[in-house]
Amino acid sequence: IDANLCLSDDPSDKPPCRGCSSILVEPYIKCAECGPSPFLLCLQCFTRGFEFKKHESNHKYEIMTSDFPVLEPSWTAQEEMALLEAVMDCGFGNWQDVAYQMRTKNKEECEAHYMKNFINNPLFSSTLLNLRQIEEARTADTAIPFKRQPTFDSLLSRDMAGYMPARADFMEEFDNYAEWDLKDIDFVDDDSDILHALKIAVVDIYHSRLKERGRRKKCNGLIQLKILRILERRYPKEVQDLYDAMRRFARVVGPIEHDKFIESHACAKVYERVKQVREDERRKRTMLVDVLQYIQDGRACQQWLSKQAAIDAGITPVVTTITTSGRRCAPPLNLTGLPGTEKLNDREKELCQVVRLVPGAYLEYKQALLNECRRQGGLRLAQARALIKIDVNKTRKIYDFLIKEGYINKA
């Protein structure tokens, strides 16, 4: 392994990753086929199958690390270089400072190793001169062929069903043991006609199994994963996320049906957004009608403006007791001493005061609506009115209050 690439401790001396330009940290990857300048990748870019110009993700590679012994089994190449740098920085003989800079060896070990291998060793010069040649010869014979796969039972492995996109191949072939039926077959001249025909039939069966293996590789365009990714980038981010979530269902329908399925869900989301915009516009028009009604009554207009200011500030507005026609509404109900008041929170007490409903009746109506909502999975206003036989305006206020507070939800 090249000492200039692996053994320096100074981050500024280390080459950057060709994929993300980050400073390389051992261990990292060197392409065994790209050259003459080294093509280096960090482990993250390597696992993603990074490709650039002539470099392809299926090239053979070498693992660049200095975690191997050179002169003694207990000293790695990284420690050898660190010892030499520490002696150059601290000076020969300052073994305490050398050991402090080394951190992995004490001063006695540093002194003994340096004196044995770099001072008293007659082969010292030839050892250093031949170090690079020895390592280059060793790594040239042990270059690892590219073979990367997702972690077993990982999310990627489950989504891709063992497919390795960087190699355009599967972690395990379909009908992986089909060749076992052929390994002991041998055609000889003294075979009987029946035995010869039987062997031919076994070979034909094997060929059909190979065809099925190839067909499954092409199923649903899985081999063209990169092309599918490029095509999906044309869609908005929401549609891309929908494709990722629904990809596992593509195997049960054809490609056209799957695209229609995705488009229908995307259209549903667009409809929900448009519906929300329409509801906002309707509320604004209702607000404008209220303003036009109140504008003819100065006192009522002032109360309405105060109510809107309280809503904007997140404060519960004061209940208006004057109608647009100038008629005075009934005063709030006094709950003092009424049974069940202690079971209400402040907002429920305010509701009972406004709608002039005694706490015991409110609690009974609330429990009935909760039970019906749980049974139906939701509740509509019409169902609430059919369930509670009181004034429809009071029912609506109770229904809206329970919806707002989260006790029930709309059907």
mmCIF file of C-alpha atoms in Angstrom:
data_model
loop_
_atom_site.group_PDB
_atom_site.id
_atom_site.type_symbol
_atom_site.label_atom_id
_atom_site.label_comp_id
_atom_site.label_asym_id
_atom_site.label_seq_id
_atom_site.Cartn_x
_atom_site.Cartn_y
_atom_site.Cartn_z
ATOM 1 C CA ILE A 1 0.000 0.000 0.000
ATOM 2 C CA ASP A 2 1.341 3.413 -0.958
ATOM 3 C CA ALA A 3 2.728 5.119 2.147
ATOM 4 C CA ASN A 4 1.959 8.551 0.706
ATOM 5 C CA LEU A 5 -1.708 7.580 0.491
ATOM 6 C CA CYS A 6 -2.196 5.750 3.781
ATOM 7 C CA LEU A 7 0.386 6.512 6.411
ATOM 8 C CA SER A 8 0.316 10.275 6.912
ATOM 9 C CA ASP A 9 -1.315 11.635 10.073
ATOM 10 C CA ASP A 10 -1.608 15.191 8.742
ATOM 11 C CA PRO A 11 -5.107 15.667 7.231
ATOM 12 C CA SER A 12 -3.739 18.233 4.775
ATOM 13 C CA ASP A 13 -1.431 15.578 3.300
ATOM 14 C CA LYS A 14 -4.200 13.084 2.652
ATOM 15 C CA PRO A 15 -5.866 13.073 -0.776
ATOM 16 C CA PRO A 16 -9.606 13.869 -0.939
ATOM 17 C CA CYS A 17 -12.346 11.471 -1.935
ATOM 18 C CA ARG A 18 -13.153 11.725 -5.668
ATOM 19 C CA GLY A 19 -16.851 11.374 -4.896
ATOM 20 C CA CYS A 20 -17.593 13.838 -2.055
ATOM 21 C CA SER A 21 -14.195 15.656 -1.785
ATOM 22 C CA SER A 22 -13.959 14.884 1.937
ATOM 23 C CA ILE A 23 -10.618 14.070 3.575
ATOM 24 C CA LEU A 24 -10.101 10.322 3.409
ATOM 25 C CA VAL A 25 -10.023 8.355 6.645
ATOM 26 C CA GLU A 26 -8.683 4.810 6.713
ATOM 27 C CA PRO A 27 -9.842 2.404 5.590
ATOM 28 C CA TYR A 28 -10.800 3.698 2.155
ATOM 29 C CA ILE A 29 -10.930 2.354 -1.408
ATOM 30 C CA LYS A 30 -8.498 2.622 -4.324
ATOM 31 C CA CYS A 31 -9.568 1.535 -7.797
ATOM 32 C CA ALA A 32 -7.234 -1.171 -9.093
ATOM 33 C CA GLU A 33 -8.064 -0.439 -12.763
ATOM 34 C CA CYS A 34 -8.027 3.371 -13.012
ATOM 35 C CA GLY A 35 -4.696 5.129 -13.405
ATOM 36 C CA PRO A 36 -2.024 6.331 -13.512
ATOM 37 C CA SER A 37 -3.198 8.817 -10.857
ATOM 38 C CA PRO A 38 -4.917 6.972 -7.980
ATOM 39 C CA PHE A 39 -8.714 7.026 -7.965
ATOM 40 C CA LEU A 40 -9.682 7.059 -4.276
ATOM 41 C CA LEU A 41 -13.139 6.826 -2.661
ATOM 42 C CA CYS A 42 -14.404 6.954 0.897
ATOM 43 C CA LEU A 43 -16.497 4.020 2.110
ATOM 44 C CA GLN A 44 -19.749 5.995 1.824
ATOM 45 C CA CYS A 45 -19.228 6.889 -1.865
ATOM 46 C CA PHE A 46 -18.019 3.339 -2.560
ATOM 47 C CA THR A 47 -21.164 1.780 -1.085
ATOM 48 C CA ARG A 48 -23.315 4.099 -3.222
ATOM 49 C CA GLY A 49 -21.586 2.844 -6.381
ATOM 50 C CA PHE A 50 -20.045 6.219 -7.343
ATOM 51 C CA GLU A 51 -18.961 6.451 -11.003
ATOM 52 C CA PHE A 52 -16.953 9.199 -12.684
ATOM 53 C CA LYS A 53 -15.710 9.372 -16.290
ATOM 54 C CA LYS A 54 -13.853 6.078 -16.969
ATOM 55 C CA HIS A 55 -14.302 4.762 -13.434
ATOM 56 C CA GLU A 56 -17.160 2.282 -13.101
ATOM 57 C CA SER A 57 -18.643 0.803 -9.969
ATOM 58 C CA ASN A 58 -17.799 -2.773 -11.008
ATOM 59 C CA HIS A 59 -14.027 -2.191 -11.219
ATOM 60 C CA LYS A 60 -11.727 -4.205 -9.022
ATOM 61 C CA TYR A 61 -10.594 -2.350 -5.933
ATOM 62 C CA GLU A 62 -8.072 -2.349 -3.093
ATOM 63 C CA ILE A 63 -8.765 -1.579 0.556
ATOM 64 C CA MET A 64 -6.256 1.110 1.576
ATOM 65 C CA THR A 65 -5.215 0.722 5.189
ATOM 66 C CA SER A 66 -1.986 0.811 7.152
ATOM 67 C CA ASP A 67 -3.192 -1.663 9.760
ATOM 68 C CA PHE A 68 -0.594 -4.335 8.926
ATOM 69 C CA PRO A 69 2.790 -5.274 10.460
ATOM 70 C CA VAL A 70 6.067 -4.379 8.706
ATOM 71 C CA LEU A 71 9.084 -4.960 10.934
ATOM 72 C CA GLU A 72 7.510 -6.593 13.987
ATOM 73 C CA PRO A 73 4.110 -8.294 14.471
ATOM 74 C CA SER A 74 3.134 -5.959 17.320
ATOM 75 C CA TRP A 75 3.886 -2.767 15.346
ATOM 76 C CA THR A 76 1.654 -1.677 12.454
ATOM 77 C CA ALA A 77 2.852 0.370 9.502
ATOM 78 C CA GLN A 78 0.904 3.348 10.849
ATOM 79 C CA GLU A 79 2.773 3.104 14.156
ATOM 80 C CA GLU A 80 6.114 2.797 12.332
ATOM 81 C CA MET A 81 5.502 6.073 10.497
ATOM 82 C CA ALA A 82 4.193 7.722 13.669
ATOM 83 C CA LEU A 83 7.383 6.694 15.510
ATOM 84 C CA LEU A 84 9.625 8.180 12.822
ATOM 85 C CA GLU A 85 7.629 11.418 12.767
ATOM 86 C CA ALA A 86 7.694 11.634 16.579
ATOM 87 C CA VAL A 87 11.503 11.182 16.643
ATOM 88 C CA MET A 88 11.855 13.906 14.006
ATOM 89 C CA ASP A 89 9.584 16.258 15.989
ATOM 90 C CA CYS A 90 10.877 15.556 19.516
ATOM 91 C CA GLY A 91 14.499 14.635 18.816
ATOM 92 C CA PHE A 92 16.443 11.435 19.243
ATOM 93 C CA GLY A 93 16.553 10.312 22.888
ATOM 94 C CA ASN A 94 13.460 12.180 24.106
ATOM 95 C CA TRP A 95 11.540 8.947 24.430
ATOM 96 C CA GLN A 96 9.017 10.281 26.965
ATOM 97 C CA ASP A 97 7.893 12.967 24.503
ATOM 98 C CA VAL A 98 7.992 10.475 21.643
ATOM 99 C CA ALA A 99 5.735 8.070 23.563
ATOM 100 C CA TYR A 100 3.363 10.938 24.462
ATOM 101 C CA GLN A 101 3.041 11.821 20.773
ATOM 102 C CA MET A 102 2.710 8.161 19.795
ATOM 103 C CA ARG A 103 -0.033 7.480 22.426
ATOM 104 C CA THR A 104 -0.147 3.756 21.593
ATOM 105 C CA LYS A 105 3.321 2.802 22.957
ATOM 106 C CA ASN A 106 5.250 3.651 26.121
ATOM 107 C CA LYS A 107 8.748 5.136 26.140
ATOM 108 C CA GLU A 108 10.516 1.785 26.730
ATOM 109 C CA GLU A 109 8.763 0.210 23.735
ATOM 110 C CA CYS A 110 9.553 3.203 21.523
ATOM 111 C CA GLU A 111 13.214 3.239 22.475
ATOM 112 C CA ALA A 112 13.696 -0.530 22.139
ATOM 113 C CA HIS A 113 11.926 -0.718 18.778
ATOM 114 C CA TYR A 114 13.735 2.286 17.310
ATOM 115 C CA MET A 115 17.180 1.118 18.444
ATOM 116 C CA LYS A 116 16.587 -2.449 17.237
ATOM 117 C CA ASN A 117 15.138 -1.720 13.817
ATOM 118 C CA PHE A 118 16.482 1.713 12.807
ATOM 119 C CA ILE A 119 19.860 2.035 14.528
ATOM 120 C CA ASN A 120 21.298 -1.415 15.107
ATOM 121 C CA ASN A 121 19.695 -3.114 12.108
ATOM 122 C CA PRO A 122 22.237 -3.630 9.267
ATOM 123 C CA LEU A 123 19.395 -4.198 6.803
ATOM 124 C CA PHE A 124 17.708 -0.922 7.728
ATOM 125 C CA SER A 125 18.397 0.836 4.456
ATOM 126 C CA SER A 126 17.323 -2.056 2.254
ATOM 127 C CA THR A 127 14.219 -2.578 4.386
ATOM 128 C CA LEU A 128 12.958 0.959 3.811
ATOM 129 C CA LEU A 129 13.965 0.986 0.159
ATOM 130 C CA ASN A 130 12.117 -2.253 -0.572
ATOM 131 C CA LEU A 131 9.073 -1.533 1.609
ATOM 132 C CA ARG A 132 7.052 0.079 -1.153
ATOM 133 C CA GLN A 133 7.983 -2.615 -3.692
ATOM 134 C CA ILE A 134 7.006 -5.398 -1.281
ATOM 135 C CA GLU A 135 3.644 -3.840 -0.496
ATOM 136 C CA GLU A 136 2.881 -3.090 -4.151
ATOM 137 C CA ALA A 137 3.610 -6.700 -5.062
ATOM 138 C CA ARG A 138 1.483 -7.953 -2.164
ATOM 139 C CA THR A 139 -1.550 -5.791 -3.007
ATOM 140 C CA ALA A 140 -1.264 -6.484 -6.741
ATOM 141 C CA ASP A 141 -1.797 -10.189 -6.063
ATOM 142 C CA THR A 142 -4.608 -9.618 -3.569
ATOM 143 C CA ALA A 143 -6.742 -7.025 -5.389
ATOM 144 C CA ILE A 144 -10.305 -7.809 -4.414
ATOM 145 C CA PRO A 145 -12.846 -8.173 -7.229
ATOM 146 C CA PHE A 146 -15.846 -5.896 -6.814
ATOM 147 C CA LYS A 147 -18.613 -7.631 -4.868
ATOM 148 C CA ARG A 148 -20.921 -5.430 -2.828
ATOM 149 C CA GLN A 149 -24.433 -6.207 -1.611
ATOM 150 C CA PRO A 150 -26.978 -4.710 0.791
ATOM 151 C CA THR A 151 -26.909 -5.806 4.404
ATOM 152 C CA PHE A 152 -29.077 -8.870 4.951
ATOM 153 C CA ASP A 153 -32.616 -7.995 6.095
ATOM 154 C CA SER A 154 -31.944 -4.288 5.660
ATOM 155 C CA LEU A 155 -34.575 -1.934 4.247
ATOM 156 C CA LEU A 156 -32.684 -1.732 0.937
ATOM 157 C CA SER A 157 -32.392 -5.520 0.764
ATOM 158 C CA ARG A 158 -36.131 -5.957 1.345
ATOM 159 C CA ASP A 159 -37.132 -3.230 -1.121
ATOM 160 C CA MET A 160 -34.796 -4.495 -3.836
ATOM 161 C CA ALA A 161 -35.382 -8.208 -3.094
ATOM 162 C CA GLY A 162 -31.636 -8.877 -2.973
ATOM 163 C CA TYR A 163 -30.921 -6.861 -6.126
ATOM 164 C CA MET A 164 -27.527 -5.112 -6.321
ATOM 165 C CA PRO A 165 -27.981 -2.093 -8.640
ATOM 166 C CA ALA A 166 -24.283 -1.262 -8.852
ATOM 167 C CA ARG A 167 -23.568 -4.727 -10.314
ATOM 168 C CA ALA A 168 -26.915 -5.162 -12.112
ATOM 169 C CA ASP A 169 -27.219 -8.587 -10.505
ATOM 170 C CA PHE A 170 -28.926 -10.418 -7.652
ATOM 171 C CA MET A 171 -27.419 -11.391 -4.324
ATOM 172 C CA GLU A 172 -28.793 -14.887 -4.911
ATOM 173 C CA GLU A 173 -29.965 -16.156 -8.267
ATOM 174 C CA PHE A 174 -33.462 -17.469 -8.780
ATOM 175 C CA ASP A 175 -33.419 -21.268 -8.570
ATOM 176 C CA ASN A 176 -29.874 -20.940 -7.277
ATOM 177 C CA TYR A 177 -29.209 -24.690 -7.097
ATOM 178 C CA ALA A 178 -30.350 -25.570 -10.595
ATOM 179 C CA GLU A 179 -26.780 -26.558 -11.552
ATOM 180 C CA TRP A 180 -26.671 -29.271 -8.905
ATOM 181 C CA ASP A 181 -28.763 -31.556 -11.100
ATOM 182 C CA LEU A 182 -26.047 -31.396 -13.797
ATOM 183 C CA LYS A 183 -22.881 -31.722 -11.753
ATOM 184 C CA ASP A 184 -22.857 -35.555 -11.820
ATOM 185 C CA ILE A 185 -24.129 -36.076 -15.383
ATOM 186 C CA ASP A 186 -21.568 -37.540 -17.765
ATOM 187 C CA PHE A 187 -22.337 -38.603 -21.340
ATOM 188 C CA VAL A 188 -20.503 -41.856 -22.206
ATOM 189 C CA ASP A 189 -20.628 -44.076 -25.249
ATOM 190 C CA ASP A 190 -22.078 -47.141 -23.495
ATOM 191 C CA ASP A 191 -25.189 -45.297 -22.234
ATOM 192 C CA SER A 192 -28.443 -46.977 -23.143
ATOM 193 C CA ASP A 193 -30.927 -45.097 -25.277
ATOM 194 C CA ILE A 194 -33.234 -44.568 -22.328
ATOM 195 C CA LEU A 195 -30.427 -43.266 -20.098
ATOM 196 C CA HIS A 196 -29.140 -40.999 -22.873
ATOM 197 C CA ALA A 197 -32.637 -39.572 -23.447
ATOM 198 C CA LEU A 198 -33.038 -39.067 -19.716
ATOM 199 C CA LYS A 199 -29.816 -37.053 -19.535
ATOM 200 C CA ILE A 200 -30.906 -34.957 -22.532
ATOM 201 C CA ALA A 201 -34.213 -34.245 -20.768
ATOM 202 C CA VAL A 202 -32.358 -33.095 -17.642
ATOM 203 C CA VAL A 203 -30.277 -30.679 -19.742
ATOM 204 C CA ASP A 204 -33.430 -29.346 -21.429
ATOM 205 C CA ILE A 205 -35.022 -28.787 -18.040
ATOM 206 C CA TYR A 206 -31.911 -26.916 -16.925
ATOM 207 C CA HIS A 207 -32.100 -24.672 -20.007
ATOM 208 C CA SER A 208 -35.740 -23.842 -19.229
ATOM 209 C CA ARG A 209 -34.755 -22.944 -15.664
ATOM 210 C CA LEU A 210 -32.049 -20.636 -17.008
ATOM 211 C CA LYS A 211 -34.631 -18.913 -19.220
ATOM 212 C CA GLU A 212 -36.872 -18.382 -16.215
ATOM 213 C CA ARG A 213 -33.933 -16.920 -14.298
ATOM 214 C CA GLY A 214 -33.265 -14.443 -17.088
ATOM 215 C CA ARG A 215 -36.949 -13.562 -17.355
ATOM 216 C CA ARG A 216 -37.125 -12.719 -13.670
ATOM 217 C CA LYS A 217 -34.121 -10.452 -13.994
ATOM 218 C CA LYS A 218 -35.987 -8.407 -16.580
ATOM 219 C CA CYS A 219 -39.249 -8.397 -14.592
ATOM 220 C CA ASN A 220 -40.764 -4.921 -14.078
ATOM 221 C CA GLY A 221 -37.707 -3.200 -15.538
ATOM 222 C CA LEU A 222 -35.655 -3.911 -12.412
ATOM 223 C CA ILE A 223 -32.416 -4.018 -14.376
ATOM 224 C CA GLN A 224 -33.126 -0.487 -15.628
ATOM 225 C CA LEU A 225 -33.259 0.969 -12.111
ATOM 226 C CA LYS A 226 -31.086 3.963 -12.992
ATOM 227 C CA ILE A 227 -33.292 4.847 -15.951
ATOM 228 C CA LEU A 228 -36.396 4.599 -13.759
ATOM 229 C CA ARG A 229 -34.800 6.894 -11.203
ATOM 230 C CA ILE A 230 -34.039 9.465 -13.908
ATOM 231 C CA LEU A 231 -37.621 9.302 -15.215
ATOM 232 C CA GLU A 232 -39.058 9.714 -11.720
ATOM 233 C CA ARG A 233 -37.031 12.898 -11.152
ATOM 234 C CA ARG A 234 -39.276 14.622 -13.691
ATOM 235 C CA TYR A 235 -42.144 14.465 -11.212
ATOM 236 C CA PRO A 236 -42.669 16.815 -8.241
ATOM 237 C CA LYS A 237 -41.197 15.833 -4.892
ATOM 238 C CA GLU A 238 -44.556 14.586 -3.589
ATOM 239 C CA VAL A 239 -44.997 12.239 -6.556
ATOM 240 C CA GLN A 240 -41.410 10.958 -6.194
ATOM 241 C CA ASP A 241 -42.072 10.110 -2.544
ATOM 242 C CA LEU A 242 -45.275 8.364 -3.599
ATOM 243 C CA TYR A 243 -43.357 6.262 -6.157
ATOM 244 C CA ASP A 244 -40.857 5.245 -3.464
ATOM 245 C CA ALA A 245 -43.643 4.237 -1.081
ATOM 246 C CA MET A 246 -45.623 2.289 -3.697
ATOM 247 C CA ARG A 247 -42.753 0.625 -5.581
ATOM 248 C CA ARG A 248 -43.194 -2.703 -3.786
ATOM 249 C CA PHE A 249 -46.711 -3.000 -5.245
ATOM 250 C CA ALA A 250 -45.484 -2.711 -8.850
ATOM 251 C CA ARG A 251 -45.046 -6.488 -9.103
ATOM 252 C CA VAL A 252 -48.780 -7.188 -8.800
ATOM 253 C CA VAL A 253 -49.908 -4.916 -11.670
ATOM 254 C CA GLY A 254 -48.630 -3.956 -15.084
ATOM 255 C CA PRO A 255 -46.573 -0.793 -15.668
ATOM 256 C CA ILE A 256 -49.486 1.200 -17.129
ATOM 257 C CA GLU A 257 -51.822 0.238 -14.275
ATOM 258 C CA HIS A 258 -49.124 1.101 -11.728
ATOM 259 C CA ASP A 259 -48.606 4.567 -13.252
ATOM 260 C CA LYS A 260 -52.365 5.170 -13.239
ATOM 261 C CA PHE A 261 -52.449 4.073 -9.612
ATOM 262 C CA ILE A 262 -49.751 6.616 -8.699
ATOM 263 C CA GLU A 263 -51.415 9.380 -10.741
ATOM 264 C CA SER A 264 -54.766 8.792 -9.037
ATOM 265 C CA HIS A 265 -53.174 9.199 -5.606
ATOM 266 C CA ALA A 266 -51.327 12.319 -6.760
ATOM 267 C CA CYS A 267 -54.573 13.786 -8.114
ATOM 268 C CA ALA A 268 -56.255 13.061 -4.793
ATOM 269 C CA LYS A 269 -53.629 15.118 -2.989
ATOM 270 C CA VAL A 270 -54.089 17.955 -5.478
ATOM 271 C CA TYR A 271 -57.842 17.777 -4.877
ATOM 272 C CA GLU A 272 -57.316 18.046 -1.121
ATOM 273 C CA ARG A 273 -55.177 21.165 -1.582
ATOM 274 C CA VAL A 274 -57.716 22.767 -3.914
ATOM 275 C CA LYS A 275 -60.509 21.862 -1.511
ATOM 276 C CA GLN A 276 -58.649 23.528 1.347
ATOM 277 C CA VAL A 277 -58.155 26.671 -0.750
ATOM 278 C CA ARG A 278 -61.877 26.669 -1.565
ATOM 279 C CA GLU A 279 -62.772 26.322 2.111
ATOM 280 C CA ASP A 280 -60.477 29.237 2.992
ATOM 281 C CA GLU A 281 -62.110 31.390 0.336
ATOM 282 C CA ARG A 282 -65.564 30.445 1.623
ATOM 283 C CA ARG A 283 -64.622 31.461 5.157
ATOM 284 C CA LYS A 284 -63.313 34.781 3.879
ATOM 285 C CA ARG A 285 -66.601 35.438 2.056
ATOM 286 C CA THR A 286 -68.549 34.542 5.213
ATOM 287 C CA MET A 287 -66.378 36.925 7.181
ATOM 288 C CA LEU A 288 -67.069 39.672 4.652
ATOM 289 C CA VAL A 289 -70.822 39.090 4.979
ATOM 290 C CA ASP A 290 -70.500 39.379 8.758
ATOM 291 C CA VAL A 291 -68.632 42.644 8.388
ATOM 292 C CA LEU A 292 -71.316 44.028 6.102
ATOM 293 C CA GLN A 293 -73.986 43.039 8.623
ATOM 294 C CA TYR A 294 -72.167 44.521 11.595
ATOM 295 C CA ILE A 295 -71.101 47.694 9.835
ATOM 296 C CA GLN A 296 -74.619 49.124 10.268
ATOM 297 C CA ASP A 297 -74.443 48.826 14.062
ATOM 298 C CA GLY A 298 -71.504 50.696 15.576
ATOM 299 C CA ARG A 299 -71.525 48.899 18.920
ATOM 300 C CA ALA A 300 -71.919 45.458 17.335
ATOM 301 C CA CYS A 301 -69.143 46.292 14.836
ATOM 302 C CA GLN A 302 -66.791 47.194 17.685
ATOM 303 C CA GLN A 303 -67.554 43.921 19.456
ATOM 304 C CA TRP A 304 -66.951 41.950 16.268
ATOM 305 C CA LEU A 305 -63.553 43.638 15.724
ATOM 306 C CA SER A 306 -62.583 42.882 19.331
ATOM 307 C CA LYS A 307 -63.579 39.260 18.821
ATOM 308 C CA GLN A 308 -61.431 38.929 15.676
ATOM 309 C CA ALA A 309 -58.463 40.574 17.424
ATOM 310 C CA ALA A 310 -58.793 38.065 20.278
ATOM 311 C CA ILE A 311 -58.906 35.150 17.837
ATOM 312 C CA ASP A 312 -55.771 36.398 16.040
ATOM 313 C CA ALA A 313 -53.990 36.728 19.393
ATOM 314 C CA GLY A 314 -54.958 33.180 20.399
ATOM 315 C CA ILE A 315 -57.263 34.353 23.215
ATOM 316 C CA THR A 316 -60.772 33.020 23.775
ATOM 317 C CA PRO A 317 -63.027 35.880 22.620
ATOM 318 C CA VAL A 318 -65.588 37.445 24.914
ATOM 319 C CA VAL A 319 -69.071 36.189 24.082
ATOM 320 C CA THR A 320 -71.187 38.809 22.274
ATOM 321 C CA THR A 321 -74.497 39.458 23.947
ATOM 322 C CA ILE A 322 -75.985 41.803 21.324
ATOM 323 C CA THR A 323 -77.397 40.635 18.024
ATOM 324 C CA THR A 324 -77.263 42.460 14.702
ATOM 325 C CA SER A 325 -80.857 43.561 15.152
ATOM 326 C CA GLY A 326 -80.067 45.210 18.469
ATOM 327 C CA ARG A 327 -81.925 42.602 20.579
ATOM 328 C CA ARG A 328 -80.149 41.653 23.777
ATOM 329 C CA CYS A 329 -79.400 37.942 24.177
ATOM 330 C CA ALA A 330 -80.050 36.039 27.377
ATOM 331 C CA PRO A 331 -77.291 36.497 29.974
ATOM 332 C CA PRO A 332 -74.799 33.681 30.572
ATOM 333 C CA LEU A 333 -75.947 30.896 32.853
ATOM 334 C CA ASN A 334 -74.665 31.049 36.434
ATOM 335 C CA LEU A 335 -73.129 27.652 37.215
ATOM 336 C CA THR A 336 -72.557 28.287 40.909
ATOM 337 C CA GLY A 337 -73.789 25.334 42.929
ATOM 338 C CA LEU A 338 -75.045 23.330 39.947
ATOM 339 C CA PRO A 339 -74.299 19.578 40.097
ATOM 340 C CA GLY A 340 -71.447 18.441 37.838
ATOM 341 C CA THR A 341 -69.768 21.865 37.609
ATOM 342 C CA GLU A 342 -66.645 20.522 39.342
ATOM 343 C CA LYS A 343 -66.228 17.927 36.520
ATOM 344 C CA LEU A 344 -65.889 20.623 33.831
ATOM 345 C CA ASN A 345 -62.753 22.401 32.743
ATOM 346 C CA ASP A 346 -62.721 26.150 32.160
ATOM 347 C CA ARG A 347 -63.599 25.922 28.458
ATOM 348 C CA GLU A 348 -66.486 23.557 29.141
ATOM 349 C CA LYS A 349 -67.808 25.871 31.845
ATOM 350 C CA GLU A 350 -67.704 28.774 29.386
ATOM 351 C CA LEU A 351 -69.615 26.701 26.809
ATOM 352 C CA CYS A 352 -72.321 25.777 29.328
ATOM 353 C CA GLN A 353 -72.666 29.431 30.310
ATOM 354 C CA VAL A 354 -73.003 30.592 26.699
ATOM 355 C CA VAL A 355 -75.501 27.964 25.540
ATOM 356 C CA ARG A 356 -77.249 28.049 28.954
ATOM 357 C CA LEU A 357 -76.902 24.315 29.505
ATOM 358 C CA VAL A 358 -76.634 22.772 32.967
ATOM 359 C CA PRO A 359 -73.434 20.761 33.533
ATOM 360 C CA GLY A 360 -75.228 17.464 34.171
ATOM 361 C CA ALA A 361 -77.030 17.616 30.827
ATOM 362 C CA TYR A 362 -73.854 18.670 29.015
ATOM 363 C CA LEU A 363 -71.905 15.723 30.450
ATOM 364 C CA GLU A 364 -74.687 13.342 29.385
ATOM 365 C CA TYR A 365 -74.760 14.742 25.825
ATOM 366 C CA LYS A 366 -70.956 14.673 25.631
ATOM 367 C CA GLN A 367 -70.780 10.995 26.653
ATOM 368 C CA ALA A 368 -73.462 10.052 24.125
ATOM 369 C CA LEU A 369 -71.609 11.790 21.301
ATOM 370 C CA LEU A 370 -68.276 10.195 22.324
ATOM 371 C CA ASN A 371 -69.795 6.717 22.356
ATOM 372 C CA GLU A 372 -71.406 7.204 18.942
ATOM 373 C CA CYS A 373 -68.173 8.609 17.484
ATOM 374 C CA ARG A 374 -66.170 5.607 18.696
ATOM 375 C CA ARG A 375 -68.781 3.219 17.319
ATOM 376 C CA GLN A 376 -68.992 4.897 13.901
ATOM 377 C CA GLY A 377 -65.319 5.944 13.624
ATOM 378 C CA GLY A 378 -66.465 9.560 13.215
ATOM 379 C CA LEU A 379 -69.544 11.732 13.647
ATOM 380 C CA ARG A 380 -71.473 14.128 11.417
ATOM 381 C CA LEU A 381 -73.513 17.086 12.637
ATOM 382 C CA ALA A 382 -76.734 15.510 11.344
ATOM 383 C CA GLN A 383 -76.027 12.390 13.413
ATOM 384 C CA ALA A 384 -75.380 14.518 16.502
ATOM 385 C CA ARG A 385 -78.694 16.368 16.032
ATOM 386 C CA ALA A 386 -80.545 13.072 15.653
ATOM 387 C CA LEU A 387 -78.902 11.793 18.835
ATOM 388 C CA ILE A 388 -79.484 14.898 21.004
ATOM 389 C CA LYS A 389 -83.062 16.144 20.965
ATOM 390 C CA ILE A 390 -82.448 19.777 21.961
ATOM 391 C CA ASP A 391 -82.266 23.103 20.150
ATOM 392 C CA VAL A 392 -80.324 22.604 16.900
ATOM 393 C CA ASN A 393 -78.202 25.705 17.511
ATOM 394 C CA LYS A 394 -77.127 24.402 20.905
ATOM 395 C CA THR A 395 -76.352 21.019 19.360
ATOM 396 C CA ARG A 396 -74.180 22.668 16.732
ATOM 397 C CA LYS A 397 -72.247 24.645 19.355
ATOM 398 C CA ILE A 398 -71.660 21.484 21.416
ATOM 399 C CA TYR A 399 -70.641 19.543 18.288
ATOM 400 C CA ASP A 400 -68.235 22.279 17.122
ATOM 401 C CA PHE A 401 -66.757 22.550 20.610
ATOM 402 C CA LEU A 402 -66.066 18.810 20.890
ATOM 403 C CA ILE A 403 -64.510 18.804 17.411
ATOM 404 C CA LYS A 404 -62.267 21.756 18.265
ATOM 405 C CA GLU A 405 -61.172 20.250 21.578
ATOM 406 C CA GLY A 406 -60.390 16.894 19.936
ATOM 407 C CA TYR A 407 -62.935 14.820 21.815
ATOM 408 C CA ILE A 408 -64.552 13.616 18.581
ATOM 409 C CA ASN A 409 -63.704 13.757 14.890
ATOM 410 C CA LYS A 410 -65.743 14.336 11.784
ATOM 411 C CA ALA A 411 -66.907 11.338 9.760
#
